[in-house]
Tab-separated table of C-alpha atoms in Angstrom:
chain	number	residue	atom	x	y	z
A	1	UNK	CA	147.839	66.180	68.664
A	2	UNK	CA	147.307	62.555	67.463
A	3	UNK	CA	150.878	61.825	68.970
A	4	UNK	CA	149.883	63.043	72.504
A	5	UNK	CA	146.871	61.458	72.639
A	6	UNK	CA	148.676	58.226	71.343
A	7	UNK	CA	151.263	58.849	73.881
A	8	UNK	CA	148.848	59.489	76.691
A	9	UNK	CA	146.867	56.163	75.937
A	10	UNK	CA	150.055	54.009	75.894
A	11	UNK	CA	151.126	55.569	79.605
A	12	UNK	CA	147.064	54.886	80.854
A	13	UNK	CA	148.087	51.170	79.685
A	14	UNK	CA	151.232	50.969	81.391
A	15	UNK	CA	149.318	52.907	84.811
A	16	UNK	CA	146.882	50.067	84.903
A	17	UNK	CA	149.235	47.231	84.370
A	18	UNK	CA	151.331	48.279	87.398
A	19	UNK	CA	148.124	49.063	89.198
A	20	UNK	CA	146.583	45.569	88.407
A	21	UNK	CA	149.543	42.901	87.839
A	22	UNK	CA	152.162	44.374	89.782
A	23	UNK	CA	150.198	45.434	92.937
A	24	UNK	CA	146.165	44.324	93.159
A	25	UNK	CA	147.237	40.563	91.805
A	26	UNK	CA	149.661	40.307	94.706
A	27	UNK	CA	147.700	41.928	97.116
A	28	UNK	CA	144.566	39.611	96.544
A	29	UNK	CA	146.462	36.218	97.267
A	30	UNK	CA	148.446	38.049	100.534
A	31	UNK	CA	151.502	37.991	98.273
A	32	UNK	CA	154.042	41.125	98.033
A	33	UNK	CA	156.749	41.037	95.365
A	34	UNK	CA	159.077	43.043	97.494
A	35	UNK	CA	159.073	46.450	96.171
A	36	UNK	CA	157.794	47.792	99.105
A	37	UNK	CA	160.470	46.452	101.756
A	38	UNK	CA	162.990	47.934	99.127
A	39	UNK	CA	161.276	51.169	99.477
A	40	UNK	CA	161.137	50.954	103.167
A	41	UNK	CA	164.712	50.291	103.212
A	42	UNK	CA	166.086	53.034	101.114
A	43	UNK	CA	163.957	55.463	103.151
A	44	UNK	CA	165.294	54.197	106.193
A	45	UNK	CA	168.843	55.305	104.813
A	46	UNK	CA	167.500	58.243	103.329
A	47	UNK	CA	166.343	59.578	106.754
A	48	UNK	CA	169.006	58.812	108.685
A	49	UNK	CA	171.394	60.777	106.394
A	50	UNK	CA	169.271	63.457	106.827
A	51	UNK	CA	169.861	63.372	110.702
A	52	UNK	CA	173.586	63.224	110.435
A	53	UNK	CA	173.457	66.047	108.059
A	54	UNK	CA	171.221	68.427	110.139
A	55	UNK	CA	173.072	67.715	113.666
A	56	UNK	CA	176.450	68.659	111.176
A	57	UNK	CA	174.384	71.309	110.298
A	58	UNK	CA	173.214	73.250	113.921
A	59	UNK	CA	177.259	72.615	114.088
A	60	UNK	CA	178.535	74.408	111.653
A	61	UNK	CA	175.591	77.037	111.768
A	62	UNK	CA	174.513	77.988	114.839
A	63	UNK	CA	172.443	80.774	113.952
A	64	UNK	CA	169.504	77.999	112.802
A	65	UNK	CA	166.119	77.892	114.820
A	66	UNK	CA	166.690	74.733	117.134
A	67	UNK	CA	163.088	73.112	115.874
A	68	UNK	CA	160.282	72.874	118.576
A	69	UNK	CA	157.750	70.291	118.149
A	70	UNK	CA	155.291	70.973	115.320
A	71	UNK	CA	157.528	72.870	113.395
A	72	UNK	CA	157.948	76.187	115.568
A	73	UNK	CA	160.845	77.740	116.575
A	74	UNK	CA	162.324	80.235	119.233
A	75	UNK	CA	161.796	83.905	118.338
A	76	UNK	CA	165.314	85.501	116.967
A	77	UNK	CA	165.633	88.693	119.120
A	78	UNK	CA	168.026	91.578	118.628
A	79	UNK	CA	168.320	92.474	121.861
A	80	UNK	CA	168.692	96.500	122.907
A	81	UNK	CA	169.480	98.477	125.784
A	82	UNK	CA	165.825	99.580	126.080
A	83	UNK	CA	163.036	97.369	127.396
A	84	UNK	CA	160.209	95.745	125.646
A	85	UNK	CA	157.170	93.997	126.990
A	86	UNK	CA	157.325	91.922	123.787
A	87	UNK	CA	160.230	90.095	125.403
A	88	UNK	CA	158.821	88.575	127.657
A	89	UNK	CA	155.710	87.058	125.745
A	90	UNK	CA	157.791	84.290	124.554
A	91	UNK	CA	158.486	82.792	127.636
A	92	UNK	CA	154.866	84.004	129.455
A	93	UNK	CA	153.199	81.836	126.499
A	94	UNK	CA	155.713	78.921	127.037
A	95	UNK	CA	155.296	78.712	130.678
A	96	UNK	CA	151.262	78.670	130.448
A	97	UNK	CA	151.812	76.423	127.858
A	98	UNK	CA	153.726	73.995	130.166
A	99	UNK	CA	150.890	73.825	132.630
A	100	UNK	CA	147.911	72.940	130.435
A	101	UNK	CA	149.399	70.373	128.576
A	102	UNK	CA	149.877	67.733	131.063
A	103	UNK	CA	150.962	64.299	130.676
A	104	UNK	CA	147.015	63.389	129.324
A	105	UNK	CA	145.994	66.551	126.747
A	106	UNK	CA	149.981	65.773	125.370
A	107	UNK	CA	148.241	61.957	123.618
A	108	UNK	CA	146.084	64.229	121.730
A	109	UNK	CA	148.357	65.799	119.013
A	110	UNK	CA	150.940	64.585	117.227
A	111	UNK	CA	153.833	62.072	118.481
A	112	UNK	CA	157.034	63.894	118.600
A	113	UNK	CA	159.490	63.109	116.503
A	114	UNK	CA	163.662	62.855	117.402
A	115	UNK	CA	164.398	64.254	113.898
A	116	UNK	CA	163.011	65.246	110.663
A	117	UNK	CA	161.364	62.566	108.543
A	118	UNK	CA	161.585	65.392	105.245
A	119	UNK	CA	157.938	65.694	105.733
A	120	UNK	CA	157.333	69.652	105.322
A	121	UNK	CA	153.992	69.286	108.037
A	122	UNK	CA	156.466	67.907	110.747
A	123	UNK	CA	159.241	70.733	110.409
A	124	UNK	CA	159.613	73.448	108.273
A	125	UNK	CA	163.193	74.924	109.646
A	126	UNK	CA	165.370	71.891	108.530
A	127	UNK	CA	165.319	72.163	105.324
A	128	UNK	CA	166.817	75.138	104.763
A	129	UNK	CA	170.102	74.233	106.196
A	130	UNK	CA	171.861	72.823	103.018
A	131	UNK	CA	171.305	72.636	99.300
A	132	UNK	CA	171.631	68.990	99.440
A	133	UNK	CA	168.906	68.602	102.141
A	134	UNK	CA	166.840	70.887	100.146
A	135	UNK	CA	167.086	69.367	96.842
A	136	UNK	CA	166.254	65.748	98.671
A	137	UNK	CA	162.930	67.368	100.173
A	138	UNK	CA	161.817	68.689	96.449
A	139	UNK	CA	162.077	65.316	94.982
A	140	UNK	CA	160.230	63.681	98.123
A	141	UNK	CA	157.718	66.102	97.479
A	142	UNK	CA	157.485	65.140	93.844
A	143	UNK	CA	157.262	61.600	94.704
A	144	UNK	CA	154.564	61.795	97.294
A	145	UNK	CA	152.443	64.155	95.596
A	146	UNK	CA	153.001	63.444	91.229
A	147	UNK	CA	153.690	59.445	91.802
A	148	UNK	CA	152.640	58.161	95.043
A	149	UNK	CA	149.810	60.190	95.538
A	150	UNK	CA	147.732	59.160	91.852
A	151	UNK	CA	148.825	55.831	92.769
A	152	UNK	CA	147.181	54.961	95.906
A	153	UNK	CA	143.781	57.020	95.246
A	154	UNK	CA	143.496	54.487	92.407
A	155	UNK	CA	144.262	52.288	94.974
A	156	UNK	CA	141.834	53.155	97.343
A	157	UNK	CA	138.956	53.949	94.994
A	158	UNK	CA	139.243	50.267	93.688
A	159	UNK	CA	139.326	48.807	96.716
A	160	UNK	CA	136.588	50.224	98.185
A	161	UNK	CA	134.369	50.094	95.255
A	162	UNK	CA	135.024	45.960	95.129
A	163	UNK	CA	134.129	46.293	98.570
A	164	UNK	CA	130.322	47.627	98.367
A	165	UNK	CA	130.035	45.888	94.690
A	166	UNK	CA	131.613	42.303	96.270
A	167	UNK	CA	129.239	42.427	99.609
A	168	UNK	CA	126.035	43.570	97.563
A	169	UNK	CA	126.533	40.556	95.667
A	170	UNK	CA	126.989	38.074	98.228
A	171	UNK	CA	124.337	39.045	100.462
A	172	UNK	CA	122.204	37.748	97.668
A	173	UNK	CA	123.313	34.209	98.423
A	174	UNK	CA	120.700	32.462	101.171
A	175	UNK	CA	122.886	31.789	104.433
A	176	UNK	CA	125.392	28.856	104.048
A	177	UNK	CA	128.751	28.282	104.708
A	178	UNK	CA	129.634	29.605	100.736
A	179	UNK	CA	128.237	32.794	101.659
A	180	UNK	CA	130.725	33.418	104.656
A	181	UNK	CA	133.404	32.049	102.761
A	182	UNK	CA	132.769	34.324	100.108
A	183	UNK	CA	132.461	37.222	102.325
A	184	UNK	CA	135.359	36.594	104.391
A	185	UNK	CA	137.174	36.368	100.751
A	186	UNK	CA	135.085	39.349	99.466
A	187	UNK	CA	136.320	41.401	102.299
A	188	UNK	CA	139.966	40.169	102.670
A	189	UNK	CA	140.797	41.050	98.904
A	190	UNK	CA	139.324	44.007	99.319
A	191	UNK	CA	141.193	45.599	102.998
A	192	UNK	CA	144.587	44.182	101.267
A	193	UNK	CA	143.775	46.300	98.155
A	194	UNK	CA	143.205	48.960	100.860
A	195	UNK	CA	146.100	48.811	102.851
A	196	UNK	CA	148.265	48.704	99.133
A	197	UNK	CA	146.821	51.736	98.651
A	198	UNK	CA	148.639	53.319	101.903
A	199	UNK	CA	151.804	51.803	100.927
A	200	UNK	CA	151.115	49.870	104.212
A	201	UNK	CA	154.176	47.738	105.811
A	202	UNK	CA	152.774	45.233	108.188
A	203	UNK	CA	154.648	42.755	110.261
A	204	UNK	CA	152.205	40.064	112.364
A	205	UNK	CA	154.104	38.961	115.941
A	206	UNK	CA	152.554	35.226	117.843
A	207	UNK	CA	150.189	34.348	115.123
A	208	UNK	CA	149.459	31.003	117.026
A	209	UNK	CA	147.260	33.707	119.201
A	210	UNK	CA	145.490	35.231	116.234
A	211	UNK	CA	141.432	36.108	117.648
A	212	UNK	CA	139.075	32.858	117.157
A	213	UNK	CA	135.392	33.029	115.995
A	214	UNK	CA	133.470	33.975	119.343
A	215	UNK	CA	136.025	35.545	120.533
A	216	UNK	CA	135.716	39.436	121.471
A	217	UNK	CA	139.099	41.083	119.750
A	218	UNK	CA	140.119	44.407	121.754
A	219	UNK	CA	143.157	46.750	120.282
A	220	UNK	CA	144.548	49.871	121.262
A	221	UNK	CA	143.211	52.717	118.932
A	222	UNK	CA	145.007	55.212	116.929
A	223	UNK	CA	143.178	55.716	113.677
A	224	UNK	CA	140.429	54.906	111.681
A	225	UNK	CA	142.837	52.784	109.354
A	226	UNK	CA	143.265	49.996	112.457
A	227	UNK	CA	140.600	48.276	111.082
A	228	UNK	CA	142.604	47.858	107.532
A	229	UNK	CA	145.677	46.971	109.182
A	230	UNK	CA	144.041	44.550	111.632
A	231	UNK	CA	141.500	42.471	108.564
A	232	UNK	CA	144.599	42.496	106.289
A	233	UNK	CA	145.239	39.146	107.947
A	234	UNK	CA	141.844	37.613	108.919
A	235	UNK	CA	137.939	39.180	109.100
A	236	UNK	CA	136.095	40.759	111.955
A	237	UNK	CA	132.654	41.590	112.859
A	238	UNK	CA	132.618	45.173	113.408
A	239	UNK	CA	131.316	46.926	115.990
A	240	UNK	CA	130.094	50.716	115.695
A	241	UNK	CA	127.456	53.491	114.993
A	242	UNK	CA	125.437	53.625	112.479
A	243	UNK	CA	127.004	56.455	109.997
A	244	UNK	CA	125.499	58.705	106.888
A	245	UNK	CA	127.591	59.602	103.587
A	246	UNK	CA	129.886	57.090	102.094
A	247	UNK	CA	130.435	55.752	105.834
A	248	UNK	CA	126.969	54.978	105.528
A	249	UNK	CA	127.065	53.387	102.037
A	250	UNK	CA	129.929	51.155	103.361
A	251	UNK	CA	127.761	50.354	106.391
A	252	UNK	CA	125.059	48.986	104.281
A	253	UNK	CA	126.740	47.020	102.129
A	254	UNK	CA	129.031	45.189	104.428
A	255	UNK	CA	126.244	44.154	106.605
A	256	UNK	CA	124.687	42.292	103.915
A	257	UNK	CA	127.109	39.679	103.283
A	258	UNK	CA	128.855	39.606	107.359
A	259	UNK	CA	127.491	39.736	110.364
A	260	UNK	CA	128.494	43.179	111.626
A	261	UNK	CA	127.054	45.219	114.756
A	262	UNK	CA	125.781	48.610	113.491
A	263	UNK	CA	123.213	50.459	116.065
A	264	UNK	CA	121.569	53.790	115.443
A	265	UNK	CA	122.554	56.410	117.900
A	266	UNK	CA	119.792	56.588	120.275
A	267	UNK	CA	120.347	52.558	120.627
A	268	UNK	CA	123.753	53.369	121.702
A	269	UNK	CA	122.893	55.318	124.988
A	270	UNK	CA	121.373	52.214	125.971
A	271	UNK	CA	124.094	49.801	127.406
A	272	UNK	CA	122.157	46.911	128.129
A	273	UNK	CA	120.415	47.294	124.324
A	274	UNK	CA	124.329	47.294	122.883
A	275	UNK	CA	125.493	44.403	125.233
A	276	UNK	CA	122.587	41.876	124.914
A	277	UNK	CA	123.118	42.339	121.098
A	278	UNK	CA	127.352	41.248	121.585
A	279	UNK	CA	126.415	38.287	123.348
A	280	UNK	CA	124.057	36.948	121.069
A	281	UNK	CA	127.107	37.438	118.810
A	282	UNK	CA	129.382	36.044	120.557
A	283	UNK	CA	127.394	33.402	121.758
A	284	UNK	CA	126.972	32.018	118.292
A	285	UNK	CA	130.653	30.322	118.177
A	286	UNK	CA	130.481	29.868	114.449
A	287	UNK	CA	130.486	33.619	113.998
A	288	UNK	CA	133.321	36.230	112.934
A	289	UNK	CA	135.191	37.309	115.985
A	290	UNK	CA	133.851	41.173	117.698
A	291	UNK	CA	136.665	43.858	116.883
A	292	UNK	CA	136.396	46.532	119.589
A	293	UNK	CA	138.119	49.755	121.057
A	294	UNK	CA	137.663	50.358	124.095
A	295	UNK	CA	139.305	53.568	124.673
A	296	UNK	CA	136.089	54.728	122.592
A	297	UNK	CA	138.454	57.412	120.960
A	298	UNK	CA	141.920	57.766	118.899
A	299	UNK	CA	145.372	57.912	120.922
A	300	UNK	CA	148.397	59.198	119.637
A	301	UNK	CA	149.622	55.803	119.660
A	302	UNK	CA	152.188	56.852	122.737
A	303	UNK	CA	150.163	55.643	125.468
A	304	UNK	CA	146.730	53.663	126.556
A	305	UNK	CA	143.815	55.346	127.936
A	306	UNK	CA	141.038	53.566	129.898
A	307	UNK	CA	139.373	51.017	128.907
A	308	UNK	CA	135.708	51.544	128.690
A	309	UNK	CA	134.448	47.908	130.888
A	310	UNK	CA	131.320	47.627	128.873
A	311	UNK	CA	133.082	45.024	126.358
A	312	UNK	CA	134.171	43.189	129.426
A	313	UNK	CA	131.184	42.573	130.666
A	314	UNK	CA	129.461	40.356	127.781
A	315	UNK	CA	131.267	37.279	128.862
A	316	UNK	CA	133.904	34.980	126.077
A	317	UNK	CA	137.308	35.232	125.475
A	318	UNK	CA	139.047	38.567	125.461
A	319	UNK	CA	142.065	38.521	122.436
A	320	UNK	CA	144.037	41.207	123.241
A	321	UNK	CA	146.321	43.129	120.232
A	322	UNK	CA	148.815	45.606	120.052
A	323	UNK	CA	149.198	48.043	117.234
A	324	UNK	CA	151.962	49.992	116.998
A	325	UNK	CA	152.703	53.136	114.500
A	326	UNK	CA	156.353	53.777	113.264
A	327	UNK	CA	156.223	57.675	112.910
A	328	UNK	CA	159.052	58.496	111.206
A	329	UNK	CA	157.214	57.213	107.811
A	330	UNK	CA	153.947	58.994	108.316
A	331	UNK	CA	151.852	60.279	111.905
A	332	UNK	CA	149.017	57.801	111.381
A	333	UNK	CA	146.905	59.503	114.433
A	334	UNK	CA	144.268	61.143	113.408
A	335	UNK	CA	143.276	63.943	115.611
A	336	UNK	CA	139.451	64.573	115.273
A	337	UNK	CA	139.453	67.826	116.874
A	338	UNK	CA	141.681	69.297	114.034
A	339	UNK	CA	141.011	67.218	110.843
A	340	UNK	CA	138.226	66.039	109.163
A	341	UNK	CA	138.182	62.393	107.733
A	342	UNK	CA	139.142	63.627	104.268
A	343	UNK	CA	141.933	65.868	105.142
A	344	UNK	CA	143.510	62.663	107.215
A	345	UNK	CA	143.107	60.577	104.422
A	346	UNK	CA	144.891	63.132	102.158
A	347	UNK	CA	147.753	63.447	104.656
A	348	UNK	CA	148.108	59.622	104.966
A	349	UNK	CA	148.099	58.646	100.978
A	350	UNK	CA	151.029	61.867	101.093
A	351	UNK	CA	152.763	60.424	103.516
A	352	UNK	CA	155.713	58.307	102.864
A	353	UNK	CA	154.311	55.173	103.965
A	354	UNK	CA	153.062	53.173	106.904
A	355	UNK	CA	155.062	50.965	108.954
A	356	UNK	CA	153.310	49.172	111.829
A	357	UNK	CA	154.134	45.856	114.123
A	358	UNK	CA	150.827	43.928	115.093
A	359	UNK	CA	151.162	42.043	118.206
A	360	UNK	CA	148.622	39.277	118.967
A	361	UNK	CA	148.543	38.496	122.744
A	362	UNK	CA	147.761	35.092	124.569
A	363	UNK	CA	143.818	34.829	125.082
A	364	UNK	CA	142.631	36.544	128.477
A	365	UNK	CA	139.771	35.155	130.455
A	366	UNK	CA	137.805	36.914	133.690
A	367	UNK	CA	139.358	35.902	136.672
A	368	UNK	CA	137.413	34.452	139.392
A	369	UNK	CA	136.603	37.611	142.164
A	370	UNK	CA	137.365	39.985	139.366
A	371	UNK	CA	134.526	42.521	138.105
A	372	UNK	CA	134.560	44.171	134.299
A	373	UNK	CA	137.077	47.335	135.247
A	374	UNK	CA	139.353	45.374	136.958
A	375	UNK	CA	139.495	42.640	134.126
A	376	UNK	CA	139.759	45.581	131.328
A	377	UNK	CA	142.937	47.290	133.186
A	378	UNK	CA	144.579	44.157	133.212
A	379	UNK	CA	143.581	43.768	129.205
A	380	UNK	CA	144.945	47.168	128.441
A	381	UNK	CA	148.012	46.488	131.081
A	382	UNK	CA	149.410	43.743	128.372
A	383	UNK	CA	148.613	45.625	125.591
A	384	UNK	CA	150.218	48.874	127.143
A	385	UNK	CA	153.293	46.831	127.876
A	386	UNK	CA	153.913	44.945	125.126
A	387	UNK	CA	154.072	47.714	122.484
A	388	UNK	CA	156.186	49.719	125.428
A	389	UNK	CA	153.031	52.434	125.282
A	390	UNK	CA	152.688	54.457	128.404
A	391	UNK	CA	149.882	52.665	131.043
A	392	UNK	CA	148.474	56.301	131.755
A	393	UNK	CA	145.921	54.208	134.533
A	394	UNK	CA	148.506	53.499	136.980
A	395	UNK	CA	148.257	56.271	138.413
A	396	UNK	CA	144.686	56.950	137.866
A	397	UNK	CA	141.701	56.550	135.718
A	398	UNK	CA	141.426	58.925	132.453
A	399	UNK	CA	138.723	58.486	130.348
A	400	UNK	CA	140.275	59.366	126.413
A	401	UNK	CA	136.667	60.150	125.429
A	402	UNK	CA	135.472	62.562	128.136
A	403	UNK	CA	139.237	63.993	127.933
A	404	UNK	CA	139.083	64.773	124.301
């Protein structure tokens, strides 16, 4: 008994070394030591053998389920010389099917993908088609779910706990320019931790046109996790309801120590409340720069919805950013109407990782003769374009909240 303890003490020492030294240290001066590209690289090879191997595999058995998006397949019939109404459901359910989701309901649920990324939640038919394939999804599985998974709820759990312990602290300090340094610090260290925790790949395109302090910052949204990826490489003033639970906690905390916009929920319905409180912000040019959404809801990261004019009409610079997902790592939209925040969470630290390209666009000002809605199309125009997302306003207006 004394040996397994002894043993399990000595593996708790080597856990926390990795956890600390090999990962947190890096992460806390914006320093990687490379592991992760490696990782992204041999996953990369990983899945494209997998392709090869299951278009070899429809070849040399045709008798497979072709795979339907989300993992369903075509009905096998044995077909008869006697009729059955059962036949036909099939085809009755596709065709209905076909006419409700039209090209808006399709950019709420999940991207589809050209071929299996050996995560069992995206496709459960490929698998099966040889022992090789098979024996490569167990160990992913093992991986994600006896390595991976420990790993980046220790992750997580740090990082957020520095998070409300480091603001707490620093709103102590009386107002000065140590306390905003120490809170931009404070909350830097902490999203990096964060985003370590997701085994988060980042790449940052045109940093020359990174947002500037009284600025108004407005991205395309797709998860929850935008706001990691986005203050992994400078620190916003958030804007946003006020929330209850650990959201709440969070909340709190932050506020102490930066400058963020939290309003209760009846102060919300009031637009003119919500907007003379972002142009006091922005009007102070020494504070953090105002990250907004305007779509006021998450996208499947395939296309832009409307952009809600409101944040368009407080006046400043408007510093446009694209954010865009690779999929075939991990589905980082989180759909609302099916998950709750924990069960995303849980899917995204089982993924295998996320990969996402940050583009920072040139700084947009109104244009003379040009009211709020026009200026906001043209905003979400240039971010549409630039991650080659689908403009779904050129046609006409859809509002992503009122859709959902």
């Amino acid at each position: 008994m004394e040996d397994f303890w002894g043993l399990a003490v000595q593996l708790l020492h080597v856990w926390m070394f990795v956890v600390f030294f090999l990962i947190m240290l890096p992460a806390m001066f914006g320093l990687s030591l490379g592991v992760t590209g490696v990782y992204i690289q041999v996953l990369v090879h990983i899945l494209e053998w997998a392709t090869l191997r299951i278009q070899r595999g429809r070849q040399q058995q045709p008798s497979v389920p072709v795979p339907l998006p989300n993992g369903e397949s075509r009905p096998q019939y044995i077909y008869c010389s006697k009729f059955c109404l059962s036949d036909v459901f099939y085809f009755y359910k596709k065709g209905v099917e076909s006419i409700v989701d039209d090209q808006v309901t399709q950019r709420f649920s999940s991207e589809e993908l050209n071929s299996w990324n050996l995560l069992t939640r995206t496709n459960q038919n490929f698998r099966y088609i040889s022992l090789r394939l098979t024996v490569i999804w167990g160990l992913g599985v093992f991986v994600r779910y006896s390595v991976l998974f420990p790993l980046r709820i220790t992750l997580a759990t740090i990082g957020l706990s520095w998070l409300v312990i480091g603001t707490i602290l620093v709103g102590f300090l009386p107002e000065s320019s140590v306390k905003n340094w120490l809170s931009e610090l404070v909350h830097l260290t902490c999203y990096r931790i964060c985003a370590r925790g997701l085994s988060a790949t980042i790449v940052y395109h045109n940093r020359e046109n990174k947002p500037q302090k009284g600025g108004i910052c407005v991205a395309n949204h797709t998860t929850p996790i935008d706001v990691v990826i986005l203050s992994n490489d400078g620190c916003y003033a958030m804007v946003g309801q006020i929330h209850g639970g650990l959201m709440g906690v969070l909340q709190r905390s932050m506020v102490r120590a930066c400058p963020h916009v939290w309003f209760e929920r009846s102060e919300m319905k009031d637009r003119h409340a919500v907007a003379s409180r972002l142009r006091a912000h922005v009007a102070a040019k020494t504070k953090l720069p105002i990250l907004i959404f305007p779509e006021g809801t998450c996208v499947n990261n395939t296309s832009v919805m409307m952009f809600k004019k409101g944040s368009f009409e407080i006046g400043g610079t408007i510093y446009p950013v694209t954010i865009k997902y690779d999929a075939r790592f991990g589905d980082a939209f989180w759909n609302s109407s099916k998950y709750n925040m924990v069960s995303y969470l849980l899917r995204m630290m089982t993924s295998w990782a996320i990969v996402v390209n940050v583009w920072y666009l040139p700084p947009m000002t109104r244009q003379d003769g040009e009211d709020a809605a026009q200026f906001a199309n043209r905003v979400k125009s240039a971010i549409a374009h630039q991650g080659g997302l689908l403009d779904l306003c050129l046609t006409t207006l859809w509002d992503g909240s009122l859709q959902r």
